[in-house]
Coordinates of C-alpha atoms in Angstrom, one line a residue:
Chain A
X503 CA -14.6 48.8 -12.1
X504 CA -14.4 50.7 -15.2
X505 CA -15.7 54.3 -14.9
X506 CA -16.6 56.9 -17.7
X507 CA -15.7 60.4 -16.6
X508 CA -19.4 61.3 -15.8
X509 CA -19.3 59.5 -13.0
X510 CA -15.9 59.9 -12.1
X511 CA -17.3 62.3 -9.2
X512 CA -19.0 58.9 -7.8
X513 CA -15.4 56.9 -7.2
X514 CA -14.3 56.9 -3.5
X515 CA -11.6 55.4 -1.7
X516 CA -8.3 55.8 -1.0
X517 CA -4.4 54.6 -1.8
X518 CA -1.7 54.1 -0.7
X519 CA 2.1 53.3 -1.5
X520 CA 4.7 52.2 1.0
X521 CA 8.1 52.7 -1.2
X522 CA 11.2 50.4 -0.2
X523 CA 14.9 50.3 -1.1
X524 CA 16.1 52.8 -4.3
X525 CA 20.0 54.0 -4.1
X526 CA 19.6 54.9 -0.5
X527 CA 17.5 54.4 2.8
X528 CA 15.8 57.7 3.8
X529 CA 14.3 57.2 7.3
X530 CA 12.3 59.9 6.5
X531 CA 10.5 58.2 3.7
X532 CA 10.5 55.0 4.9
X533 CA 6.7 55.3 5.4
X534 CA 3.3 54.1 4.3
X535 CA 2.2 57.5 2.1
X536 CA -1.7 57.6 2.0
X537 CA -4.4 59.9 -0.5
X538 CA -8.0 59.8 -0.3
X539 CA -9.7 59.9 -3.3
X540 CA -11.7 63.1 -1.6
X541 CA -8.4 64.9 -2.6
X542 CA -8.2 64.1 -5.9
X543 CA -9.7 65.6 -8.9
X544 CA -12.2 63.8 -10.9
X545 CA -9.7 62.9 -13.9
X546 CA -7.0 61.9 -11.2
X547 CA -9.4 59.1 -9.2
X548 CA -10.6 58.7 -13.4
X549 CA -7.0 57.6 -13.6
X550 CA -6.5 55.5 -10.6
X551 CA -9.5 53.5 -11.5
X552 CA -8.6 53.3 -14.9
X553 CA -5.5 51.8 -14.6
X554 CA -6.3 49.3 -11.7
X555 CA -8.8 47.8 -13.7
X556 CA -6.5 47.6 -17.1
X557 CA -3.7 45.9 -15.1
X558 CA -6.2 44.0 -12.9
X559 CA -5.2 45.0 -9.6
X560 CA -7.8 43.3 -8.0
X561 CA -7.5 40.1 -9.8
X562 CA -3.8 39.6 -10.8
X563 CA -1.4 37.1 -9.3
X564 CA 1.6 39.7 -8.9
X565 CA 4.7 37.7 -10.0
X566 CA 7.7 36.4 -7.4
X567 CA 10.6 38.1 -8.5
X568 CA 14.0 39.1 -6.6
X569 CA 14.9 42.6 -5.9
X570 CA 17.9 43.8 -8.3
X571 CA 20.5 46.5 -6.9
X572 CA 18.9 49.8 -5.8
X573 CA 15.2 48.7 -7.3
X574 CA 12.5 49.4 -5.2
X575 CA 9.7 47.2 -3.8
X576 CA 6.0 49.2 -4.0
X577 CA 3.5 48.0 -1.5
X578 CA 0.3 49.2 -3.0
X579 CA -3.2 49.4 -1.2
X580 CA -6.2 50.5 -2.9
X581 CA -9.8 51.3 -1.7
X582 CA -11.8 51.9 -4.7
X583 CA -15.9 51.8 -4.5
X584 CA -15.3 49.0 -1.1
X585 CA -13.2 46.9 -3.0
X586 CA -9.6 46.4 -1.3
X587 CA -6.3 44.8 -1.8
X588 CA -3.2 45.3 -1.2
X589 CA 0.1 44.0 -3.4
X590 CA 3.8 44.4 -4.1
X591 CA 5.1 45.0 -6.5
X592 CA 9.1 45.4 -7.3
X593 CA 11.0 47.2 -10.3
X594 CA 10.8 46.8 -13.1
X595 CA 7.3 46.1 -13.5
X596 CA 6.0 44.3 -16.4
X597 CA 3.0 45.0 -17.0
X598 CA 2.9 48.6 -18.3
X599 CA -0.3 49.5 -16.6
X600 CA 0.5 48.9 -13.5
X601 CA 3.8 50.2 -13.8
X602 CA 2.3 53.8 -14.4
X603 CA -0.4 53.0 -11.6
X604 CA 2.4 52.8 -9.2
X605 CA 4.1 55.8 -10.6
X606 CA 0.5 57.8 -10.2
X607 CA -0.1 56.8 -6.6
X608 CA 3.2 57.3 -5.6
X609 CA 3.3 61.1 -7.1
X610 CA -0.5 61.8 -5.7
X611 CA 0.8 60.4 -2.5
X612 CA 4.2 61.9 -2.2
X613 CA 3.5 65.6 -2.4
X614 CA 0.8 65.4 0.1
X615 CA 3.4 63.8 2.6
X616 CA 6.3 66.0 1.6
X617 CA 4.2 69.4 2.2
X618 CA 2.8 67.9 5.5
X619 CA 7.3 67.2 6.6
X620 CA 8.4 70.8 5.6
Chain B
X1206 CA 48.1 21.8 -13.1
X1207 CA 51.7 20.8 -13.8
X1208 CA 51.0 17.6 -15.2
X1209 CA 49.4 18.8 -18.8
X1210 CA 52.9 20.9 -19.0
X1211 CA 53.7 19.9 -22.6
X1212 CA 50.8 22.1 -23.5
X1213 CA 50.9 24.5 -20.3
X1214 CA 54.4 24.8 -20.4
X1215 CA 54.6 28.6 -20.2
X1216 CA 52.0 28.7 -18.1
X1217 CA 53.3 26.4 -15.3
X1218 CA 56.5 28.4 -15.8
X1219 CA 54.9 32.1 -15.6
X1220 CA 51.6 33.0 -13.1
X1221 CA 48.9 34.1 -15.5
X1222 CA 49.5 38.0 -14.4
X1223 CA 52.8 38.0 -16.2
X1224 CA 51.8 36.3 -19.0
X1225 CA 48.9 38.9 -19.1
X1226 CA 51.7 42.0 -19.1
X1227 CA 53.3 39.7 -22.0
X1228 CA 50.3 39.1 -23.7
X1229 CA 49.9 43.0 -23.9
X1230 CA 53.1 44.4 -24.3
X1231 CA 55.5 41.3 -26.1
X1232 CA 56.8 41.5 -29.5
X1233 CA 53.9 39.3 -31.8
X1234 CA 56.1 36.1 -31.5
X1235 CA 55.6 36.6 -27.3
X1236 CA 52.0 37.4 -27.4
X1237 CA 50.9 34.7 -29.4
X1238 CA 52.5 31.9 -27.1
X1239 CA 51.4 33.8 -24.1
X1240 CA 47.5 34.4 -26.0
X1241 CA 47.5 30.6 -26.6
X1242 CA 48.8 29.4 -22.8
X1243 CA 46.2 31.6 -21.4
X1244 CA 43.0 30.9 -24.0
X1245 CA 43.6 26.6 -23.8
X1246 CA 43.2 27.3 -19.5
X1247 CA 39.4 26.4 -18.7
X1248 CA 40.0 27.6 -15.2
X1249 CA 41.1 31.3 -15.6
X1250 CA 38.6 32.2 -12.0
X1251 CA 41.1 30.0 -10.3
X1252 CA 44.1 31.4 -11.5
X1253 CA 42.7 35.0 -10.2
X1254 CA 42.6 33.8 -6.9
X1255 CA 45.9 32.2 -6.9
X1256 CA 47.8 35.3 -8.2
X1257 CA 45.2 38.0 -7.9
X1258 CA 47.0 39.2 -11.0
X1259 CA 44.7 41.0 -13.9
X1260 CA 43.2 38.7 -16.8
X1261 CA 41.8 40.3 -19.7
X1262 CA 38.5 39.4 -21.2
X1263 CA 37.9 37.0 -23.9
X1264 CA 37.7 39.7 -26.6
X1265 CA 40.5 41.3 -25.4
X1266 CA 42.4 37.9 -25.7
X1267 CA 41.0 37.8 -29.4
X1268 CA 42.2 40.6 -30.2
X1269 CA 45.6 40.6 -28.6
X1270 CA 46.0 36.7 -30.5
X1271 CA 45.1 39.0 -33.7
X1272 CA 48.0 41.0 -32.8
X1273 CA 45.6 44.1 -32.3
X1274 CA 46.0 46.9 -29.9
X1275 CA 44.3 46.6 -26.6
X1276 CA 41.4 49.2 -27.2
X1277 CA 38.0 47.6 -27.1
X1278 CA 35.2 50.1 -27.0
X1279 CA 32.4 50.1 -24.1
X1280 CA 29.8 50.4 -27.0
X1281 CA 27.1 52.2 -25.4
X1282 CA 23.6 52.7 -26.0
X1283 CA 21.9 55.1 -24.4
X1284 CA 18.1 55.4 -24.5
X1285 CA 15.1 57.7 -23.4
X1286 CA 11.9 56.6 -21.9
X1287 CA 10.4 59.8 -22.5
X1288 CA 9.5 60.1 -18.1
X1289 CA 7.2 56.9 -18.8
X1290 CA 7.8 54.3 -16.1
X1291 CA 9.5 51.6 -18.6
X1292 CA 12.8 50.4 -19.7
X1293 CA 14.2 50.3 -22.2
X1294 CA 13.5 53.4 -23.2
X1295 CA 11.4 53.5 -26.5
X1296 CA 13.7 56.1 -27.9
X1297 CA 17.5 55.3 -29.1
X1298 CA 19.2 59.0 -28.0
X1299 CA 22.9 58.2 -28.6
X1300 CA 25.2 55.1 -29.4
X1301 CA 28.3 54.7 -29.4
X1302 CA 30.7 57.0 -30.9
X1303 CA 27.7 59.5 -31.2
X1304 CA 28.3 63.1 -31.5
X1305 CA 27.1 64.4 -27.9
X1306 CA 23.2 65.2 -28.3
X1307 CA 21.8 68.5 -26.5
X1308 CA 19.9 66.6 -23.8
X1309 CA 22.2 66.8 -20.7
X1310 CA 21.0 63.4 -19.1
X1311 CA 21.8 61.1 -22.1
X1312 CA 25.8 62.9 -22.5
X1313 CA 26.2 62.4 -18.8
X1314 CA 25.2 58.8 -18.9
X1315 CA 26.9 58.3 -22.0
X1316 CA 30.2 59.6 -20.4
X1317 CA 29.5 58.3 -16.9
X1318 CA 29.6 54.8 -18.5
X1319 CA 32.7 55.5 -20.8
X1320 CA 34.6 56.7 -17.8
X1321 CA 33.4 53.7 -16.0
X1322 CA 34.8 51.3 -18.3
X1323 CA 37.3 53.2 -18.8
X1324 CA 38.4 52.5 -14.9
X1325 CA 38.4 48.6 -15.5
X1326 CA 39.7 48.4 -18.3
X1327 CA 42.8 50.4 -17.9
X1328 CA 43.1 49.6 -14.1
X1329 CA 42.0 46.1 -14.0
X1330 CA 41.9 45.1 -17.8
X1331 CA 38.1 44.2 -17.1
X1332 CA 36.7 44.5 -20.8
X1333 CA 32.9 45.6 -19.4
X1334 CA 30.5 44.2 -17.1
X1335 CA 30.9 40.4 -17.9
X1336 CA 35.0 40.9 -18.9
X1337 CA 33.7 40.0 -22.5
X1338 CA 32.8 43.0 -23.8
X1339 CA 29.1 43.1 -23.0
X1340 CA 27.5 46.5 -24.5
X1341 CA 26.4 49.2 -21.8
X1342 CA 23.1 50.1 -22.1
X1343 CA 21.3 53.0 -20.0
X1344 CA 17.7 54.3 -20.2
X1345 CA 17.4 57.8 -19.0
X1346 CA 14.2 60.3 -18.0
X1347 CA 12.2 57.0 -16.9
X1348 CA 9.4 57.8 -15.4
X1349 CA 8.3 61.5 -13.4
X1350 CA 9.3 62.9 -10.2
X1351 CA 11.8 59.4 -10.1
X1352 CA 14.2 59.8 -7.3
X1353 CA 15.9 57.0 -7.5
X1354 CA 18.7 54.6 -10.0
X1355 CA 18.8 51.0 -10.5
X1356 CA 20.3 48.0 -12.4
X1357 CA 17.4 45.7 -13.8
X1358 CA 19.9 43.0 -14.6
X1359 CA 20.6 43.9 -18.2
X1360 CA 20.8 48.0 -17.9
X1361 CA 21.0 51.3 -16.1
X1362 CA 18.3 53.0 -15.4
X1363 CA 17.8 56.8 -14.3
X1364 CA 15.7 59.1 -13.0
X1365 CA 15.1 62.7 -13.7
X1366 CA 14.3 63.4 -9.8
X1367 CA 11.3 65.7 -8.3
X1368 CA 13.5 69.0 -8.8
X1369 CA 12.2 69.7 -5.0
X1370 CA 14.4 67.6 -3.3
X1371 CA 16.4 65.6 -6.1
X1372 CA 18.5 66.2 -9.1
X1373 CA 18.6 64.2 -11.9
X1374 CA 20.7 60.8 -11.0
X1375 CA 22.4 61.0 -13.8
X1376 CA 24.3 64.2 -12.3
X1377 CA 26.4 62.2 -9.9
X1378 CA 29.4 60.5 -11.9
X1379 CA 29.8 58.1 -8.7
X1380 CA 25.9 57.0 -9.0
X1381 CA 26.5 55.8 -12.6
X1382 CA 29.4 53.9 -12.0
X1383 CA 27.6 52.5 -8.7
X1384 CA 25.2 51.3 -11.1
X1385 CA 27.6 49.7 -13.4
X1386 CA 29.6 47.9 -10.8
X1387 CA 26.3 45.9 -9.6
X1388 CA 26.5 44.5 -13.2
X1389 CA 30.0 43.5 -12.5
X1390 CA 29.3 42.3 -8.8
X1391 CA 26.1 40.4 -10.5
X1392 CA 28.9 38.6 -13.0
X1393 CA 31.4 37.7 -10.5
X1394 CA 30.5 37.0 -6.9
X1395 CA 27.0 37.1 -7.6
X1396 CA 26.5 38.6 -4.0
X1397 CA 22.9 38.1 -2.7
X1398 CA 21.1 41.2 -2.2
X1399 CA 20.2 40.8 1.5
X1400 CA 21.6 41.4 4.9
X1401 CA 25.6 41.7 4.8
X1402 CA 26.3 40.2 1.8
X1403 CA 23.8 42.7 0.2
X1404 CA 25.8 45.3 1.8
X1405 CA 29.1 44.4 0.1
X1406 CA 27.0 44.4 -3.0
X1407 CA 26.4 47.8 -2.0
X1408 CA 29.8 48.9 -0.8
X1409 CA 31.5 47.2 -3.8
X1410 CA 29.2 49.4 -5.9
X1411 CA 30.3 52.6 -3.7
X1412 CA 33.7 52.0 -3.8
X1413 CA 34.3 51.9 -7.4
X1414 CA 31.7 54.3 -8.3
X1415 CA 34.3 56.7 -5.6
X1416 CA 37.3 55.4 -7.3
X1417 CA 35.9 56.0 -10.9
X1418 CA 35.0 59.9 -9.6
X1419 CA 38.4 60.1 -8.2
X1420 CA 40.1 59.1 -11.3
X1421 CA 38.6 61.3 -13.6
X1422 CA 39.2 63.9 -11.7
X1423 CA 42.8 63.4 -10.8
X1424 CA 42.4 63.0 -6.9
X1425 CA 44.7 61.3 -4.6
X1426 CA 43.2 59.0 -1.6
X1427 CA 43.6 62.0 0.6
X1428 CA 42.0 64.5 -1.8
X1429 CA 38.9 63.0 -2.6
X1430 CA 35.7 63.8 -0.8
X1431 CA 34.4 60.3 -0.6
X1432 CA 30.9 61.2 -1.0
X1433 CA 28.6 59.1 -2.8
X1434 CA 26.0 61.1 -4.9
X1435 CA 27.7 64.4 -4.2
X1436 CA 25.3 67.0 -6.3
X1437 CA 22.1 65.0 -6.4
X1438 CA 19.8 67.1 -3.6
X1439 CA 19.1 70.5 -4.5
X1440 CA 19.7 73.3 -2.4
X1441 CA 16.6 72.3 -0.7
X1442 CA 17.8 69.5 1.2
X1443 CA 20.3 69.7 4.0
X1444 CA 22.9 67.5 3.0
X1445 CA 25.9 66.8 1.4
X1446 CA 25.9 63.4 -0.6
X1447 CA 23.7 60.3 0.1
X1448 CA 26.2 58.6 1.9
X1449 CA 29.8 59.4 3.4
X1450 CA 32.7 56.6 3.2
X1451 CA 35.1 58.8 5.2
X1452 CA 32.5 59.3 7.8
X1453 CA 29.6 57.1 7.9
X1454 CA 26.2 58.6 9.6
X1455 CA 27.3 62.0 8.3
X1456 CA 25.8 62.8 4.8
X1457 CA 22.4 64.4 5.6
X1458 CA 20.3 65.3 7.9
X1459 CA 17.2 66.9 6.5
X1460 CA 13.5 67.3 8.1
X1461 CA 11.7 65.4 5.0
X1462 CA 14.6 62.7 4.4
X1463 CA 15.7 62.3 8.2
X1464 CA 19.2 61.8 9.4
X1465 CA 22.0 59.1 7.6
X1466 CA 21.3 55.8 9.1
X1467 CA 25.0 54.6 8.3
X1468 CA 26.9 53.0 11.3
X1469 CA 31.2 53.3 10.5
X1470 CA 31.4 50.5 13.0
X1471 CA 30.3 46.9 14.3
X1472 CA 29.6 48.0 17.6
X1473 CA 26.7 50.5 15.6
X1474 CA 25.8 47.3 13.3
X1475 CA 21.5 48.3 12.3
X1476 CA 19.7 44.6 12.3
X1477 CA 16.6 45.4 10.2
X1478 CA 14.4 44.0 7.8
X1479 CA 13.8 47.3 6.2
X1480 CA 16.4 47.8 2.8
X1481 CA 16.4 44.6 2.2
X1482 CA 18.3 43.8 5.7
X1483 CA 19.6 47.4 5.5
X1484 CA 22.1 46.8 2.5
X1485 CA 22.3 50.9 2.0
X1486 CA 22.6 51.3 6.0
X1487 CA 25.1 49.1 6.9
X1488 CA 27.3 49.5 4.0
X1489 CA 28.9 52.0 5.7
X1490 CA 30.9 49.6 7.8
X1491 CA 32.4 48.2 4.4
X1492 CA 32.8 51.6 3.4
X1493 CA 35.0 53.3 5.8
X1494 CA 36.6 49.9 5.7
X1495 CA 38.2 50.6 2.2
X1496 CA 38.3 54.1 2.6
X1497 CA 41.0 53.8 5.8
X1498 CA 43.0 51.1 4.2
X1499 CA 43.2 53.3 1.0
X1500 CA 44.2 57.0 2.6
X1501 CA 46.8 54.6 4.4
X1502 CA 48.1 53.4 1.5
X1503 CA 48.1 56.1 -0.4
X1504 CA 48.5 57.6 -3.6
X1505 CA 45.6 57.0 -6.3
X1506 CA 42.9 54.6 -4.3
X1507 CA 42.1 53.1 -7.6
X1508 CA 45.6 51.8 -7.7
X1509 CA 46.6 49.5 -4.9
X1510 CA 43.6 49.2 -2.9
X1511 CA 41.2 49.3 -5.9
X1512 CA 42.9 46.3 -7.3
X1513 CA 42.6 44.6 -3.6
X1514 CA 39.3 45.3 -3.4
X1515 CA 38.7 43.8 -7.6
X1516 CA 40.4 40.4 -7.2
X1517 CA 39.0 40.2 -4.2
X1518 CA 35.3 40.5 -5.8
X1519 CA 36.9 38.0 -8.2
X1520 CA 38.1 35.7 -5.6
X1521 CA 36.2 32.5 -6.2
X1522 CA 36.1 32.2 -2.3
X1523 CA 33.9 35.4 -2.5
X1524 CA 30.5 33.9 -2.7
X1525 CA 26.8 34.9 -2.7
X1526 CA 26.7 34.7 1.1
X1527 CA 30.3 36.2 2.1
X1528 CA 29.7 38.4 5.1
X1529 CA 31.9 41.3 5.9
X1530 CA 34.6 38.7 7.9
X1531 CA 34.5 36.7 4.9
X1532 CA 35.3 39.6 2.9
X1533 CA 38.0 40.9 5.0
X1534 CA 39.9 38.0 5.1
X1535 CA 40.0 37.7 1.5
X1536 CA 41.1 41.3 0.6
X1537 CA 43.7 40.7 3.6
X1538 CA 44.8 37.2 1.6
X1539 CA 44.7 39.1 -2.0
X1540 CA 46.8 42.3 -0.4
X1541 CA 49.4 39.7 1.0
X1542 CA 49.5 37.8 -2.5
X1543 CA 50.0 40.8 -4.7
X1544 CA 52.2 43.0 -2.6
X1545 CA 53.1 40.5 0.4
X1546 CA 52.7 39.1 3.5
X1547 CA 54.3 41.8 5.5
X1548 CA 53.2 44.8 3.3
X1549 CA 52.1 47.9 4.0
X1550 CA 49.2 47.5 1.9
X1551 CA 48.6 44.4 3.8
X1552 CA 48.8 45.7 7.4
X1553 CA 46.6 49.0 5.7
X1554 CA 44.2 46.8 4.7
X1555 CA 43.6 44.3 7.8
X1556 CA 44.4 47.6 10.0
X1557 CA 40.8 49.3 7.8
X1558 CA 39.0 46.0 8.4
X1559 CA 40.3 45.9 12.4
X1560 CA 39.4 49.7 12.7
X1561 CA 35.8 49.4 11.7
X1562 CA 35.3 46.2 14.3
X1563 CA 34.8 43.7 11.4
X1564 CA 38.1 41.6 12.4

């Protein structure tokens, strides 16, 4: 899965982030919010890949945990290079890695669904 | 209880509230008889529910048997995470008794959590989250474009917001103590974050985080706004507050967010799986519960119906399943205890609970 930034151009796919609970419910965000890597810049889908290999996205048994007050629940989906899977995770996340892919996916994602709302 | 009374004596003479007041305010001979009666009781939960009277912590009782003044300090850490998705933060920006730094986020926090413990201690002699003095720790600027706060069980955490839509979460002096008060609600009733007694969770935290706004800024029940995160969307966003406890439903309505989901009413009860059983949604009912019986009351909220609504969340009877009847009853049972059974505050109280279709 690892990919040097030559052939960072050659990484396709897609994620996704479906973002629950936080301080409030916003009906308005209360839905799945999707990139394709076609969108991204090489270093961004660089990044992605990056960090879903260094937390092992693909391979990691994502731990049972309850929700605390106001923490959110990610439900995370990536495509990368025909390789799928989909977990959730909820805050705070461990593992560091994953932690900031959540964050990445979830800012690539988000401004692309807020500009489509406005 | 009566039958140890050679060494509960002034207990079984005095409820425990009383010997509180003496333990606080006697001359040293006083406190330290009414220090001891209340430190030998292994059962002090109990003794809440049966007088609904404040108990201080056990460092407070330390230090009033040392014959100390009732001070103790929220010792606060707050931290910095630098916008990296992690808490704690890696950097220590301010402890306790700290000169104010010149990053907005960590003073706010930093006073949000003084004034917060400020509100239980002096109103409910509560010393912190666990009543013994736990330190408050925050961590601030976690992560980027993070809309959103949370307790992780051992801290605050806070968001700087997008700056499109959101301010920083620390802006909201109700949000902090929102935060706080999940600690407390994690220490007492322990109530499970799901369905309605997930949104008592939730209410609990907005009606202290209201009543700890209120009192630092002076407001009787009938002044105050009763918004909950009143400054946090920018100018962008058309709303308010993220939710409204004098009217639920009412706080936003904005293309991007959508409308406020919050029902004020039974009748409008939202059954959903989404929000963990729609803790923010339906906590509106709760909400406007506490918010009638407190304008009916009257005077400072934090007073009379803030103390209801505190030994009620101490009430061992208050468990990790209460629903909102559950709930009722027992702020209607603590309002009769502590002011009695034909009180104003008591018919306010049932007459909130009655008005918003939960009784």
């Amino acid at each position: 899965m690892e990919t040097s930034s030559a052939d960072a151009n050659a990484v396709t796919g897609e994620a996704s982030v479906k973002v629950e609970g936080g301080i409030a419910h916003f009906p308005g965000r209360a839905r799945k919010q999707m990139v394709s890597f076609d969108e991204l810049d090489p270093p961004q889908r660089q990044e992605i890949a990056s960090l879903a290999d260094e937390g092992g996205f693909f391979t990691c048994t994502p731990a049972l945990q309850a929700t605390r007050p106001d923490a959110r629940t990610y439900t995370v989906c990536l495509t990368i290079n025909e390789q799928s899977r989909e977990i959730c995770l909820t805050e705070p996340i461990a593992d560091p890695a994953l932690a900031k892919l959540v964050s990445v996916v979830r800012r690539l994602s988000s401004g692309r669904a807020a500009a489509g709302a406005r | 209880m009566c039958s140890s009374a050679h060494r509960h004596s002034l207990h079984c003479i005095l409820p425990p509230y009383i010997l509180s007041r003496m333990a606080e305010n006697g001359s040293p001979d006083i406190r330290e008889k009414a220090m001891r009666t209340l430190l030998v009781d292994p059962t002090i939960r109990i003794i809440r529910a049966s007088t609904a009277g404040p108990v201080t912590g056990t460092i407070a009782r330390r230090r009033a048997a040392a014959g100390n003044i009732l001070t103790p300090s929220p010792l606060r850490t707050i931290r910095d995470a630098g916008n990296a998705p992690e808490a704690p933060g890696a950097i220590i920006a301010r402890r306790e008794g700290d000169p104010p730094t010149g990053d907005v986020a960590v003073n706010e926090a930093y006073d949000g959590l003084g004034a917060t413990f400020d509100l239980f201690w002096e109103a409910y002699q509560r010393n912190s989250i666990d009543d013994a003095g736990l330190p408050l720790d925050a961590t601030v600027h976690y992560d980027q474009d993070y809309d959103n706060a949370f307790w992780d069980g051992t801290q605050m955490v806070f968001g700087d917001g997008d700056g499109e839509l959101f301010n920083r979460f620390t802006i909201s002096l109700d949000i902090i103590a929102h935060e706080l008060t999940h600690g407390v609600t994690e220490k007492e009733a322990g109530l499970a974050y799901y369905s309605q007694s997930g949104a008592l969770n939730e209410s609990i935290s907005d009606v202290f985080g209201s009543l700890v706004k209120q009192r630092m800024l002076g407001q009787s029940a009938d002044e105050a706004d009763w918004l909950i995160g009143a400054g946090l969307f920018t100018a962008a966003v058309n709303g308010a507050a993220l939710r409204s406890m004098v009217a639920p439903g009412t706080a936003y309505d904005d293309p991007v967010l959508g409308r406020d989901p919050q029902p004020g009413h039974m009748d409008d009860y939202v059954r959903t799986n989404e929000d963990n059983g729609g803790v923010h949604i339906n906590s509106g009912i709760p909400n406007r519960a506490f918010q009638l019986a407190a304008v009916t009351i009257g005077g400072f909220a934090w007073d009379k119906a803030g103390r209801i609504w505190y030994n009620a969340l101490l009430d061992p009877n208050t468990r990790a399943n209460t629903d909102f009847a559950g709930f009722a009853r027992i702020t209607i049972q603590v309002a009769e205890r502590l002011y009695g059974p034909d009180s104003a505050e008591a018919t306010a109280v049932a007459d909130g609970w009655r008005t918003v279709g939960v009784i």
